[in-house]
PDB file of C-alpha atoms and ligand atoms in Angstrom:
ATOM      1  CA  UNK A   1     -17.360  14.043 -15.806  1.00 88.00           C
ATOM      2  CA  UNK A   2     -19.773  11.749 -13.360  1.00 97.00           C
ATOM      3  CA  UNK A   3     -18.736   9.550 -10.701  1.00 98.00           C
ATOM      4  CA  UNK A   4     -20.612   6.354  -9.440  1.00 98.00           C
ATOM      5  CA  UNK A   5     -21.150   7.121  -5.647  1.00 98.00           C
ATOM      6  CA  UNK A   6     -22.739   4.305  -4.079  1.00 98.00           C
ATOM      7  CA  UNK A   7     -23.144   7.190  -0.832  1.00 97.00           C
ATOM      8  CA  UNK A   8     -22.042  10.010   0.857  1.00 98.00           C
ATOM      9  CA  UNK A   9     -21.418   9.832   4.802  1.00 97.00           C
ATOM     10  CA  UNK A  10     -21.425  14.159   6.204  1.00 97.00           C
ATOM     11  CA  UNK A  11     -18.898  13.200   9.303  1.00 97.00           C
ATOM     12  CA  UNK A  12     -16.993  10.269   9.661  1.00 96.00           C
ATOM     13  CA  UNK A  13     -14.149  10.107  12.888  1.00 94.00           C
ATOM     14  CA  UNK A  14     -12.677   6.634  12.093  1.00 92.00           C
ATOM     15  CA  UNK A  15     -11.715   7.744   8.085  1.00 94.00           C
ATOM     16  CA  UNK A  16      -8.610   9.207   8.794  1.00 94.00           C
ATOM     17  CA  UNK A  17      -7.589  11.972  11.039  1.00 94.00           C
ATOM     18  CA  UNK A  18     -10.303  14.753  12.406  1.00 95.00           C
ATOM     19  CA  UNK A  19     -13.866  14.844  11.314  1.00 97.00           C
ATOM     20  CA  UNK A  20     -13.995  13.864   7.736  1.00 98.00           C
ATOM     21  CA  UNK A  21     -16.883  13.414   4.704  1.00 98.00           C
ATOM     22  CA  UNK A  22     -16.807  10.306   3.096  1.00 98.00           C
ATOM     23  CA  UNK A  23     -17.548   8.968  -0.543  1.00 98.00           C
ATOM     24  CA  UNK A  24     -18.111   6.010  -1.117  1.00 98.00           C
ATOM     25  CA  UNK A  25     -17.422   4.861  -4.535  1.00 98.00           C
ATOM     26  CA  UNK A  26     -19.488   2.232  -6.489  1.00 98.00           C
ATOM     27  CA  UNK A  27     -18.041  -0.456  -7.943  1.00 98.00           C
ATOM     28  CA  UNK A  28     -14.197  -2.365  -6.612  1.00 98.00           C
ATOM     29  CA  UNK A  29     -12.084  -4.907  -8.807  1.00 98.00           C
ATOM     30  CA  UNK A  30     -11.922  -6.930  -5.588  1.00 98.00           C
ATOM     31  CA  UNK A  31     -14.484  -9.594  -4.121  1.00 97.00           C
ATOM     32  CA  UNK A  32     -13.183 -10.024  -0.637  1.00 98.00           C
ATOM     33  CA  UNK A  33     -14.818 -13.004   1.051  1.00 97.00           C
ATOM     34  CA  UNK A  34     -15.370 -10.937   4.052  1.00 97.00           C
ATOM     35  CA  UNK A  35     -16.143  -7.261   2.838  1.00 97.00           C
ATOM     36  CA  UNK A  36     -18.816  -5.863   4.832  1.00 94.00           C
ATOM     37  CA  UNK A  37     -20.222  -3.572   2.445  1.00 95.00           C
ATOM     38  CA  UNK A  38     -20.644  -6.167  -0.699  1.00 97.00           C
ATOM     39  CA  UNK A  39     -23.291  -4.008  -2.491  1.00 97.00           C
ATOM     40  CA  UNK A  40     -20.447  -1.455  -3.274  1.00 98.00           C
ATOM     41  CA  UNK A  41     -18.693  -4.475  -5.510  1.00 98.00           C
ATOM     42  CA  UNK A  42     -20.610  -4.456  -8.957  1.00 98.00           C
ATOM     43  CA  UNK A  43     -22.503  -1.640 -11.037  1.00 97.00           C
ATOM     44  CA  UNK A  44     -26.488  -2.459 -11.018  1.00 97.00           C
ATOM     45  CA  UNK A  45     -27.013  -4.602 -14.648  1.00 97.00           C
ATOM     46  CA  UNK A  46     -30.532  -2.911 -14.018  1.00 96.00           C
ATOM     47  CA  UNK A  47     -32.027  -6.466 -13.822  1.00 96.00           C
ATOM     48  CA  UNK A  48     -35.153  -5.035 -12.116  1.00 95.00           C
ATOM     49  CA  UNK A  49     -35.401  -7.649  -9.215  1.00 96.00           C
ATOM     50  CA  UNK A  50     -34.744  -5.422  -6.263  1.00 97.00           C
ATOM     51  CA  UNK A  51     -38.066  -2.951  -7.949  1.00 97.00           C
ATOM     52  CA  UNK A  52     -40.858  -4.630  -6.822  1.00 95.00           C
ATOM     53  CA  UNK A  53     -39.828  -5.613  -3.631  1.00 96.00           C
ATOM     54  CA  UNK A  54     -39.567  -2.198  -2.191  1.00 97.00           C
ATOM     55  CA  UNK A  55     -41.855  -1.873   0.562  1.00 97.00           C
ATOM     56  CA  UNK A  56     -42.164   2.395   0.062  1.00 97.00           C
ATOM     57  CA  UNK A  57     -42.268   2.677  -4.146  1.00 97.00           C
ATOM     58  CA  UNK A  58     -38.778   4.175  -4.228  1.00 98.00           C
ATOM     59  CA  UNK A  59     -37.492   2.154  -7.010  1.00 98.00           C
ATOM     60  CA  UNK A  60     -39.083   2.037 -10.731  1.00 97.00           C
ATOM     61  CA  UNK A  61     -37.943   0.858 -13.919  1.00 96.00           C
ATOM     62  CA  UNK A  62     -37.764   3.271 -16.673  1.00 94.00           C
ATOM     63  CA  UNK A  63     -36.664   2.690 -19.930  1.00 92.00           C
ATOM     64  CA  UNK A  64     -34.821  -0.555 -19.060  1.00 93.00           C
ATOM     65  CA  UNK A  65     -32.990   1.505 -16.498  1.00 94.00           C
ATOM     66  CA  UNK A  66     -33.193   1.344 -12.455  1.00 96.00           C
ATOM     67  CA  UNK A  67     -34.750   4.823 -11.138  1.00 96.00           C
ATOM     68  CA  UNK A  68     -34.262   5.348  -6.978  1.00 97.00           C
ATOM     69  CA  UNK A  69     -36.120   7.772  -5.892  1.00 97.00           C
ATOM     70  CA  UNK A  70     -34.339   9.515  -2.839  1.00 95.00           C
ATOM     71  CA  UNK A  71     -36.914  11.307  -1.710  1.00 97.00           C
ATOM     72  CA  UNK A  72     -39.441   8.328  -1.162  1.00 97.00           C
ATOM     73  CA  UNK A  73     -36.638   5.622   0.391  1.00 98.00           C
ATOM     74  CA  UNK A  74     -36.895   4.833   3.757  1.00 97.00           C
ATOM     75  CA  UNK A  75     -33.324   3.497   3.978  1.00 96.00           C
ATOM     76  CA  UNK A  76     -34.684   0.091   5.032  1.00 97.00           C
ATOM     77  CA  UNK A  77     -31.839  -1.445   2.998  1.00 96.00           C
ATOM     78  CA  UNK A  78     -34.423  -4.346   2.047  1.00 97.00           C
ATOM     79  CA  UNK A  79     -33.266  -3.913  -2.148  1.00 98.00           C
ATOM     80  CA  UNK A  80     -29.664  -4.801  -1.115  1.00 97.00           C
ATOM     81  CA  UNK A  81     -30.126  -7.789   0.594  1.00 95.00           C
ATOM     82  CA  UNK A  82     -32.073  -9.076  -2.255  1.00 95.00           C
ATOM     83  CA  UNK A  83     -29.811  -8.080  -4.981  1.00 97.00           C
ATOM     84  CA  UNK A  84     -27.831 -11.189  -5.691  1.00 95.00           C
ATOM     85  CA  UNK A  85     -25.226  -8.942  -8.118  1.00 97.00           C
ATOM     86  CA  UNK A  86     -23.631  -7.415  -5.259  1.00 97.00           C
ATOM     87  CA  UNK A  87     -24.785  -4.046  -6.265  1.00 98.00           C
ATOM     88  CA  UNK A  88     -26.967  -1.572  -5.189  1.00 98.00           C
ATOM     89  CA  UNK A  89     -29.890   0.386  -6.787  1.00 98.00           C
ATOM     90  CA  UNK A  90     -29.163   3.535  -5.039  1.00 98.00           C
ATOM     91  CA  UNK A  91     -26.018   4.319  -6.809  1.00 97.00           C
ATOM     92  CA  UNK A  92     -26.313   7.252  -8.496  1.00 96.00           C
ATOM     93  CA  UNK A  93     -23.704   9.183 -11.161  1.00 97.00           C
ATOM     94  CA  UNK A  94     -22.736  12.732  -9.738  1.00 98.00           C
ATOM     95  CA  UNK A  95     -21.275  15.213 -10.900  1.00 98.00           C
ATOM     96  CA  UNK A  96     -18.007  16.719  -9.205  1.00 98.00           C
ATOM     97  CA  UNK A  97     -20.421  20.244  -8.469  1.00 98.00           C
ATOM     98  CA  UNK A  98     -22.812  18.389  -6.635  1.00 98.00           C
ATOM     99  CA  UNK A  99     -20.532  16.137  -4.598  1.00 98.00           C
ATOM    100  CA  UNK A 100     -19.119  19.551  -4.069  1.00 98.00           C
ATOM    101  CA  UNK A 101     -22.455  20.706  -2.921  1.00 98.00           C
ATOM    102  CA  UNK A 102     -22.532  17.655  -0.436  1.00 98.00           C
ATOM    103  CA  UNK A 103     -19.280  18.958   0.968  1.00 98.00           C
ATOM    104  CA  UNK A 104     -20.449  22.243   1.401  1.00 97.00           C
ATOM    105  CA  UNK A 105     -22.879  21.398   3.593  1.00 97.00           C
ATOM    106  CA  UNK A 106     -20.730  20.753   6.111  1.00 97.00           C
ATOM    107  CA  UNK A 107     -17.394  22.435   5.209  1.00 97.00           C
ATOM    108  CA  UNK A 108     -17.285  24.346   8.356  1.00 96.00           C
ATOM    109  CA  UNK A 109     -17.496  21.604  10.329  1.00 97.00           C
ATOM    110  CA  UNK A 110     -14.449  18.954   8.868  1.00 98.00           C
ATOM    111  CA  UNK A 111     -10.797  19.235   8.164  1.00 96.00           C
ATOM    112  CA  UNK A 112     -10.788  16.718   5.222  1.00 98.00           C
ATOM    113  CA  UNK A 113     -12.765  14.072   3.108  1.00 98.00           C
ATOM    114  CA  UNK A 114     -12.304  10.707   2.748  1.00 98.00           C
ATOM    115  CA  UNK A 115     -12.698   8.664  -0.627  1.00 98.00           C
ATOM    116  CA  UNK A 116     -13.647   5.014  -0.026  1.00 98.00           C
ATOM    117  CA  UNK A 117     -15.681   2.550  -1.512  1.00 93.00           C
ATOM    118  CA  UNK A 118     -15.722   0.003  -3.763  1.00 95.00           C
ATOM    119  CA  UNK A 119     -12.613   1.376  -5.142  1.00 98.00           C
ATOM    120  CA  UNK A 120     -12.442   4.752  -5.603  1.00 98.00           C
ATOM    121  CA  UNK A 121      -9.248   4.810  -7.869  1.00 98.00           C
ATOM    122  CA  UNK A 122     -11.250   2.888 -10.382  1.00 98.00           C
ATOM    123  CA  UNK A 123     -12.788   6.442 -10.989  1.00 98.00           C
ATOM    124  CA  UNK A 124      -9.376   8.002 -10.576  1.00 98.00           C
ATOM    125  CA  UNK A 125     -10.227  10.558 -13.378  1.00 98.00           C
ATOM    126  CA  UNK A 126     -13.167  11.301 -11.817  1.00 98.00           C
ATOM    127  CA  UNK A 127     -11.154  11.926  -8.256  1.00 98.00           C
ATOM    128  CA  UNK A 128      -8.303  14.145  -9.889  1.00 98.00           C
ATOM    129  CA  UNK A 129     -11.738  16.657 -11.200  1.00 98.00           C
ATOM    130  CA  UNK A 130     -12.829  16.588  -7.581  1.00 98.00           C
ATOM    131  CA  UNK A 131      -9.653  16.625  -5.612  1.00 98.00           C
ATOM    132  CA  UNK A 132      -8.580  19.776  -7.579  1.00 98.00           C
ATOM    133  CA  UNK A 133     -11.481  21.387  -6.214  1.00 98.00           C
ATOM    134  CA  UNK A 134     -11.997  20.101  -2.669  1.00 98.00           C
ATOM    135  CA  UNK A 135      -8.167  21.140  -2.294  1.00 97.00           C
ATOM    136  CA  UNK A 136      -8.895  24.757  -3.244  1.00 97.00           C
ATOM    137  CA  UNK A 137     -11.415  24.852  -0.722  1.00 96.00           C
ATOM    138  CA  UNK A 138      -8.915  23.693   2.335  1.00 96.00           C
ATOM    139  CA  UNK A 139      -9.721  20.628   2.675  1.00 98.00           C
ATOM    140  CA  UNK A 140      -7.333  17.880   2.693  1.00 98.00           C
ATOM    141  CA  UNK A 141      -8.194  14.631   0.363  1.00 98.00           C
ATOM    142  CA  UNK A 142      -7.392  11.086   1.824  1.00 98.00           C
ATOM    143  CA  UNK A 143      -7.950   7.738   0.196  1.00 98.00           C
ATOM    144  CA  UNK A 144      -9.104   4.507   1.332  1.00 98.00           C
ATOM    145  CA  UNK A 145      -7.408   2.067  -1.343  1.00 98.00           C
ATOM    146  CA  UNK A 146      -6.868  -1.824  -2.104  1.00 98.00           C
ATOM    147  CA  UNK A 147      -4.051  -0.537  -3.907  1.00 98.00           C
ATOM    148  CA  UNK A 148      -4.758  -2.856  -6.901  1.00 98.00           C
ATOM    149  CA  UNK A 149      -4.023  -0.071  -9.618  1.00 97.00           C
ATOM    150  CA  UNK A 150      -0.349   1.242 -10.030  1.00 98.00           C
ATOM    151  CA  UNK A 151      -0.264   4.445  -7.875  1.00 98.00           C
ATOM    152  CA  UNK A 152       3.312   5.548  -9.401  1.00 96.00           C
ATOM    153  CA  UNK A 153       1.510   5.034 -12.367  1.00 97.00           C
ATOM    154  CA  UNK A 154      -1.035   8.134 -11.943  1.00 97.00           C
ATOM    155  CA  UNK A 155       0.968  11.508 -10.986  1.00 96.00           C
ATOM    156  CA  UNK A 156      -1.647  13.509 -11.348  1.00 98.00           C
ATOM    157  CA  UNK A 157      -4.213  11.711  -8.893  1.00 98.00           C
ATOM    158  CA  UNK A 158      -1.162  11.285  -6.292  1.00 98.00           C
ATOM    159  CA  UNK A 159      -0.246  15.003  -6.265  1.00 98.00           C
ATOM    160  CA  UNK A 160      -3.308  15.771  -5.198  1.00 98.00           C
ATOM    161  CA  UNK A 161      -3.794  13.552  -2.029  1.00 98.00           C
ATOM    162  CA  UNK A 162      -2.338  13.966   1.264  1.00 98.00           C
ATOM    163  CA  UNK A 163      -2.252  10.730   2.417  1.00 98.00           C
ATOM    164  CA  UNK A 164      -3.863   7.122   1.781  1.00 98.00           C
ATOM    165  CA  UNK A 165      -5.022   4.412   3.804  1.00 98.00           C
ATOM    166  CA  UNK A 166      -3.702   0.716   2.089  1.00 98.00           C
ATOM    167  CA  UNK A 167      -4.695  -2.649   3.283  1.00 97.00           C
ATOM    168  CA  UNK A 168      -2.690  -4.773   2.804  1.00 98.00           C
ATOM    169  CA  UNK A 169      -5.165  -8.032   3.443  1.00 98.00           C
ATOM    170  CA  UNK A 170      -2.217 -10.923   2.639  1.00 98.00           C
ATOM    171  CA  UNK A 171       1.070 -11.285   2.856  1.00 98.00           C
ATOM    172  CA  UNK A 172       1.277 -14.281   0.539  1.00 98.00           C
ATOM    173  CA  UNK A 173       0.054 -14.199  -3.520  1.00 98.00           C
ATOM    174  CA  UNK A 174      -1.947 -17.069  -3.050  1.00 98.00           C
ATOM    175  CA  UNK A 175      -3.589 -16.334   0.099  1.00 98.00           C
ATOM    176  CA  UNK A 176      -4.815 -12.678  -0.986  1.00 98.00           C
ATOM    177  CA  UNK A 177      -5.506 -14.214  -4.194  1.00 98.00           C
ATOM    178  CA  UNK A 178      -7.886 -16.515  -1.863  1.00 98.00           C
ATOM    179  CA  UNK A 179      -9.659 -14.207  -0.429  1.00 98.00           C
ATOM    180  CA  UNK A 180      -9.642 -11.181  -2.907  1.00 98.00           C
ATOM    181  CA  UNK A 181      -9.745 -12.872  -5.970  1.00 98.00           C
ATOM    182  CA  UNK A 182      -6.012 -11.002  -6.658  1.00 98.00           C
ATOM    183  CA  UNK A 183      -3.072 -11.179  -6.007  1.00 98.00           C
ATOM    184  CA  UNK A 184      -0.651  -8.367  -4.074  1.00 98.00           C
ATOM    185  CA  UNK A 185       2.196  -7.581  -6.260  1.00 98.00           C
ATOM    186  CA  UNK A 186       0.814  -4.057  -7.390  1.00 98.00           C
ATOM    187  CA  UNK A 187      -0.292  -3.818  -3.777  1.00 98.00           C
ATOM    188  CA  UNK A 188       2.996  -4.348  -2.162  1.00 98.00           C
ATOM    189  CA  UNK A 189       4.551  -2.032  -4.681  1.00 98.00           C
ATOM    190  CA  UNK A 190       2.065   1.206  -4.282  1.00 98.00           C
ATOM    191  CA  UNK A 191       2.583   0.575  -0.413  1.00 98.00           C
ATOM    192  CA  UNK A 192       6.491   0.920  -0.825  1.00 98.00           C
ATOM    193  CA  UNK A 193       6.102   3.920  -3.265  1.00 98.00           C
ATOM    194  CA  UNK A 194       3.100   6.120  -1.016  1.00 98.00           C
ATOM    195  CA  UNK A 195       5.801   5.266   2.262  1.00 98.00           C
ATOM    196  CA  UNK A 196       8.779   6.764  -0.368  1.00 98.00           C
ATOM    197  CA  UNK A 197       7.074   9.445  -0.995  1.00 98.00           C
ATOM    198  CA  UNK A 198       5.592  10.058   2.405  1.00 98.00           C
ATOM    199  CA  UNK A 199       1.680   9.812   1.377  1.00 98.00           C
ATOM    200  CA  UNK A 200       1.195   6.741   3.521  1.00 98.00           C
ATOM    201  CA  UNK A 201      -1.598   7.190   6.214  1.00 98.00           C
ATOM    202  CA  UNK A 202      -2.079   3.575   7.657  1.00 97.00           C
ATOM    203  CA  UNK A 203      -1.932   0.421   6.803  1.00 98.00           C
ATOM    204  CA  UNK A 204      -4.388  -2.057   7.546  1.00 98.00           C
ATOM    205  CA  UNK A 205      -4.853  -6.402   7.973  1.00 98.00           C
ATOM    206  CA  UNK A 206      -8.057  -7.678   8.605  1.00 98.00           C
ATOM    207  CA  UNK A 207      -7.753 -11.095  11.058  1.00 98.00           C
ATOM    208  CA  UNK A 208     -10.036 -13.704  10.371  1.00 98.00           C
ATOM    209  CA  UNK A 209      -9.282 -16.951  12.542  1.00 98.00           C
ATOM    210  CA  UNK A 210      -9.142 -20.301  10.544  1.00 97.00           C
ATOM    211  CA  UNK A 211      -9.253 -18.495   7.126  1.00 97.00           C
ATOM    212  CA  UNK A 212      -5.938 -16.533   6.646  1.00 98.00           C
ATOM    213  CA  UNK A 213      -2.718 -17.161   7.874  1.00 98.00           C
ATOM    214  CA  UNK A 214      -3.257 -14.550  10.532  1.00 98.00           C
ATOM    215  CA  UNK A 215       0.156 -14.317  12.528  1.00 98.00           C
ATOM    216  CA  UNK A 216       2.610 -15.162   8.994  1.00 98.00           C
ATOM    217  CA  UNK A 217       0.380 -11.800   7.561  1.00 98.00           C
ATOM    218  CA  UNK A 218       0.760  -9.358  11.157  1.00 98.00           C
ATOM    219  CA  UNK A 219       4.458 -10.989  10.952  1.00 98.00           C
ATOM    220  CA  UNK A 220       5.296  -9.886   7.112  1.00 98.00           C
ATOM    221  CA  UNK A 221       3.609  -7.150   7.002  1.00 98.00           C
ATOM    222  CA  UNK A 222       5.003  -5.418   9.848  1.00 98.00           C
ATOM    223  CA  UNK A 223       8.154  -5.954   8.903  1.00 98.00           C
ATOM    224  CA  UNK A 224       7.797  -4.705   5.781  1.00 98.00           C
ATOM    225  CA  UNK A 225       6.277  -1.379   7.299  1.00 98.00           C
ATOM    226  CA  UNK A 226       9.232  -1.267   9.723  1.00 98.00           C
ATOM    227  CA  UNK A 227      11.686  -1.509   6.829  1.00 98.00           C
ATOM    228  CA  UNK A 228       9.579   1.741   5.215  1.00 98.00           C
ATOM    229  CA  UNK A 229       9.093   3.690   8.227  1.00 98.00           C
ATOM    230  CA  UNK A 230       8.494   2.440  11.745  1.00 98.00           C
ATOM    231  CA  UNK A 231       6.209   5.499  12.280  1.00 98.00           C
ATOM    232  CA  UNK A 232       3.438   4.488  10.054  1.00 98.00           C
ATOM    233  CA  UNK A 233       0.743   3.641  11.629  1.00 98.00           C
ATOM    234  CA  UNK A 234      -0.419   0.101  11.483  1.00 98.00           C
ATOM    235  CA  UNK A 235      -4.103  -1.153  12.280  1.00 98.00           C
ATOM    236  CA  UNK A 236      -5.090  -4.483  13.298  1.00 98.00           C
ATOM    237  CA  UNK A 237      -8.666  -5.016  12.831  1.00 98.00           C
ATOM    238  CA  UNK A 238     -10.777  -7.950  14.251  1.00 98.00           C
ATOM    239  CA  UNK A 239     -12.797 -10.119  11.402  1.00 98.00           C
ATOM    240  CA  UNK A 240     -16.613  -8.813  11.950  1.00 97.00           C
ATOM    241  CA  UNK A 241     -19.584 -10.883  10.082  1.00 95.00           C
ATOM    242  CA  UNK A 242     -21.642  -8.190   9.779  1.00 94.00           C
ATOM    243  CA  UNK A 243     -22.737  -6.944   6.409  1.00 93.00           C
ATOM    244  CA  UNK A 244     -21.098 -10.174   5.233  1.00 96.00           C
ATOM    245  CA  UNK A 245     -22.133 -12.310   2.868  1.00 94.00           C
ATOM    246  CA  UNK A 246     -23.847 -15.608   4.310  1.00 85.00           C
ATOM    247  CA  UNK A 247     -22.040 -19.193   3.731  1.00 86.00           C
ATOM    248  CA  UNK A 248     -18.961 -18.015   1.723  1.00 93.00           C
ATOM    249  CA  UNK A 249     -16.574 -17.322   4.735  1.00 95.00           C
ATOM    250  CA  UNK A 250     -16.188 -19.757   8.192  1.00 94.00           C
ATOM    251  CA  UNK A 251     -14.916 -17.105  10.891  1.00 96.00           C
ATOM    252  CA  UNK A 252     -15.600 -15.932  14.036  1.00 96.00           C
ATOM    253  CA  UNK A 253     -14.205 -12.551  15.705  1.00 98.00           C
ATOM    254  CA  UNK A 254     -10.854 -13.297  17.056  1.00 98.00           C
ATOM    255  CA  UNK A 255     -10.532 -13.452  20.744  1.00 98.00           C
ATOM    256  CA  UNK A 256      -8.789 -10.573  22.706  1.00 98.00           C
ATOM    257  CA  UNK A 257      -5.778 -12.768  23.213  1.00 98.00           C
ATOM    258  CA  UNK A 258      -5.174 -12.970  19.683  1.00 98.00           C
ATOM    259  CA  UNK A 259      -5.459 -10.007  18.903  1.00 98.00           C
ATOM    260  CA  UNK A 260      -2.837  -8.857  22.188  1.00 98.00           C
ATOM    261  CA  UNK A 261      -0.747 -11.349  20.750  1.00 98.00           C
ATOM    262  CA  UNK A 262      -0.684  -9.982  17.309  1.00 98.00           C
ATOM    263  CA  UNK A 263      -0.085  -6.322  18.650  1.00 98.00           C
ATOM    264  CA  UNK A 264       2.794  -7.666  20.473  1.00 98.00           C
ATOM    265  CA  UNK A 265       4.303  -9.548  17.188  1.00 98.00           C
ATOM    266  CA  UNK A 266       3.892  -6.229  15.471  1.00 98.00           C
ATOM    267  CA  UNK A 267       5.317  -3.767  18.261  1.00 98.00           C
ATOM    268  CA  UNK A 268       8.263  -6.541  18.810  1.00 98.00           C
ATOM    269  CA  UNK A 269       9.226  -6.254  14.837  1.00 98.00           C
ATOM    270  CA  UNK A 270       9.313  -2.130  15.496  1.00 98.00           C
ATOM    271  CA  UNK A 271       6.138  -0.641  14.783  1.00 98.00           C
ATOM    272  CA  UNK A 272       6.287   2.102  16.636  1.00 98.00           C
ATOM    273  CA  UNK A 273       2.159   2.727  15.759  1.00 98.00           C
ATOM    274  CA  UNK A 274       0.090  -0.130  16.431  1.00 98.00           C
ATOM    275  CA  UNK A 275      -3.816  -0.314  16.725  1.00 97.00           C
ATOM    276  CA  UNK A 276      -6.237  -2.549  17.483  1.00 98.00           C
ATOM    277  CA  UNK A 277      -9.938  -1.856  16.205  1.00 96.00           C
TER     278      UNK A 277
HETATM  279  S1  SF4 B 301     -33.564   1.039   0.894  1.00 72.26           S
HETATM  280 FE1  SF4 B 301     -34.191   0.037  -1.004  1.00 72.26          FE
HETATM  281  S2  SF4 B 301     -35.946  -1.255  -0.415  1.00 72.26           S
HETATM  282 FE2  SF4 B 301     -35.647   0.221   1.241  1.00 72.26          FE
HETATM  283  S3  SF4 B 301     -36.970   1.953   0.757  1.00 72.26           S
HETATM  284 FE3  SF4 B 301     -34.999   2.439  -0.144  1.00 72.26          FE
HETATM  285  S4  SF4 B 301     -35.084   1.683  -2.234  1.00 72.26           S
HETATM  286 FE4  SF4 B 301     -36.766   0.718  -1.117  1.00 72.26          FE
HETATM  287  S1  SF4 B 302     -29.659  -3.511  -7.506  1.00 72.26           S
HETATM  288 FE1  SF4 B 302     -29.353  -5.674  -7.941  1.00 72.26          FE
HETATM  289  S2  SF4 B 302     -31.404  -6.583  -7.929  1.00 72.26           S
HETATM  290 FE2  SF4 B 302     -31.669  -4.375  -8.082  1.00 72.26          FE
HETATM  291  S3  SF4 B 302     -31.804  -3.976 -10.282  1.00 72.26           S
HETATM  292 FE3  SF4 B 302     -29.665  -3.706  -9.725  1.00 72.26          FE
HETATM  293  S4  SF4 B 302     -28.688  -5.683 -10.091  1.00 72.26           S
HETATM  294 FE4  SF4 B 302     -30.923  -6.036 -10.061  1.00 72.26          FE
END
């Protein structure tokens, strides 16, 4: 069993509670208009494009395939600006023993990991091989989910985790369908079933001024976390451009104001949890 890990981060202090490892997955079903991190979208179609135009040699092609060599990259990122599939030739399949061997690195030193991406429950047979191991280590296992696939559909993955981390990026079908190219039904319904079940972190709404319905969203969905459990925590996070793609969104960060405002919409519904990042 291999996973697609588009990278691992050793310590990460805004991926859930304590010091946590994070994973980032490769590949998501979603193409948000303002993800930051759009080279985690698609799987590298091995086109070859990105290969020459690494300054340091690090990437070859090799039997029609995409080789990165790790050892020779400088980081410099320059590959996934010119990729125009969203992808990223530094993906690489792992195993679960040598993620494992990632997180034992630093074991001493965390309380949990963190799997992101992309979207990790894409992989979700891949995560239940890993989880079952990171668990028996001590380690607690949170995810970071668009909550596109039916949770109460997958037991075994759901058992394993202590807690996930949902956005919920729309209140209204049409709107997240807008901006994520899908719509929210399975979304609202894994939210209600991790809060049931008490394996609901945070949830999370993006505000981007003149593009979503901002207030209507913090409005809804606060509500509907009140009407799960008021404790949840809820984070309000200011629209950022960077990492985004160029010319496909028209945003700017939201003032402080709004953002006040939005707490206070939130905190007068009865969240008794509210963030602003
Ligand atoms: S980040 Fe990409 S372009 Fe830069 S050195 Fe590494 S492989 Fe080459
Ligand atoms: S990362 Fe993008 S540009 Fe590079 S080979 Fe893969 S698909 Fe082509």
């Amino acid at each position: 069993m291999r996973g697609l890990v588009n990278k691992i981060i050793p310590f990460s202090s805004v991926d859930g509670p304590g010091n946590r490892t994070v994973i980032f997955m490769q590949g998501c079903n979603f193409n948000c208009l303002y993800c930051h991190n759009p080279e985690t979208i698609n799987v590298c179609n091995s086109c070859g494009i990105c290969v020459s135009k690494c300054p340091y040699n690090a990437l070859m092609l090799k039997f029609g395939n995409v080789i990165w060599d790790k050892n020779i990259c400088k980081m410099c990122d320059l590959c996934l600006q010119i990729c125009k599939n969203n992808s990223s030739p530094k993906a690489t399949y792992m195993s679960v023993d040598e993620v494992l061997k990632e997180i034992n690195k630093v074991k001493s030193f965390i309380s949990g990991i963190t799997v992101s991406g992309g979207e990790c429950t894409l992989q979700s047979e891949f995560l239940v091989d890993l989880f079952k191991k990171v668990k028996s280590m001590g380690l607690t296992v949170f995810i970071d989910t668009n909550a596109s696939i039916p949770l109460y559909e997958k037991k075994e993955l759901v058992d394993l985790i202590d807690m996930a981390m949902v956005d919920i990026k729309a209140y209204d079908f049409k709107e997240h369908k807008m901006l994520t190219g899908k719509g929210n039904d399975v979304v609202i319904e894994n939210v209600k079933y991790l809060a049931k079940i008490n394996k609901l972190y945070e949830i999370r709404t993006v505000i981007v001024p003149g593009v979503l319905n901002n207030y209507y969203n913090v409005d809804m969905i606060s509500k509907l976390l009140v009407s799960l459990n008021s404790n949840i925590r809820y984070k309000i996070i200011k629209y950022r451009p960077i990492g985004v793609r160029k010319d496909i969104i028209d945003s700017c960060v939201p003032s402080e104001d709004m953002m006040e405002e939005l707490l206070n919409l939130a905190v007068k519904n009865g969240c008794e949890n509210v963030i602003l990042v």
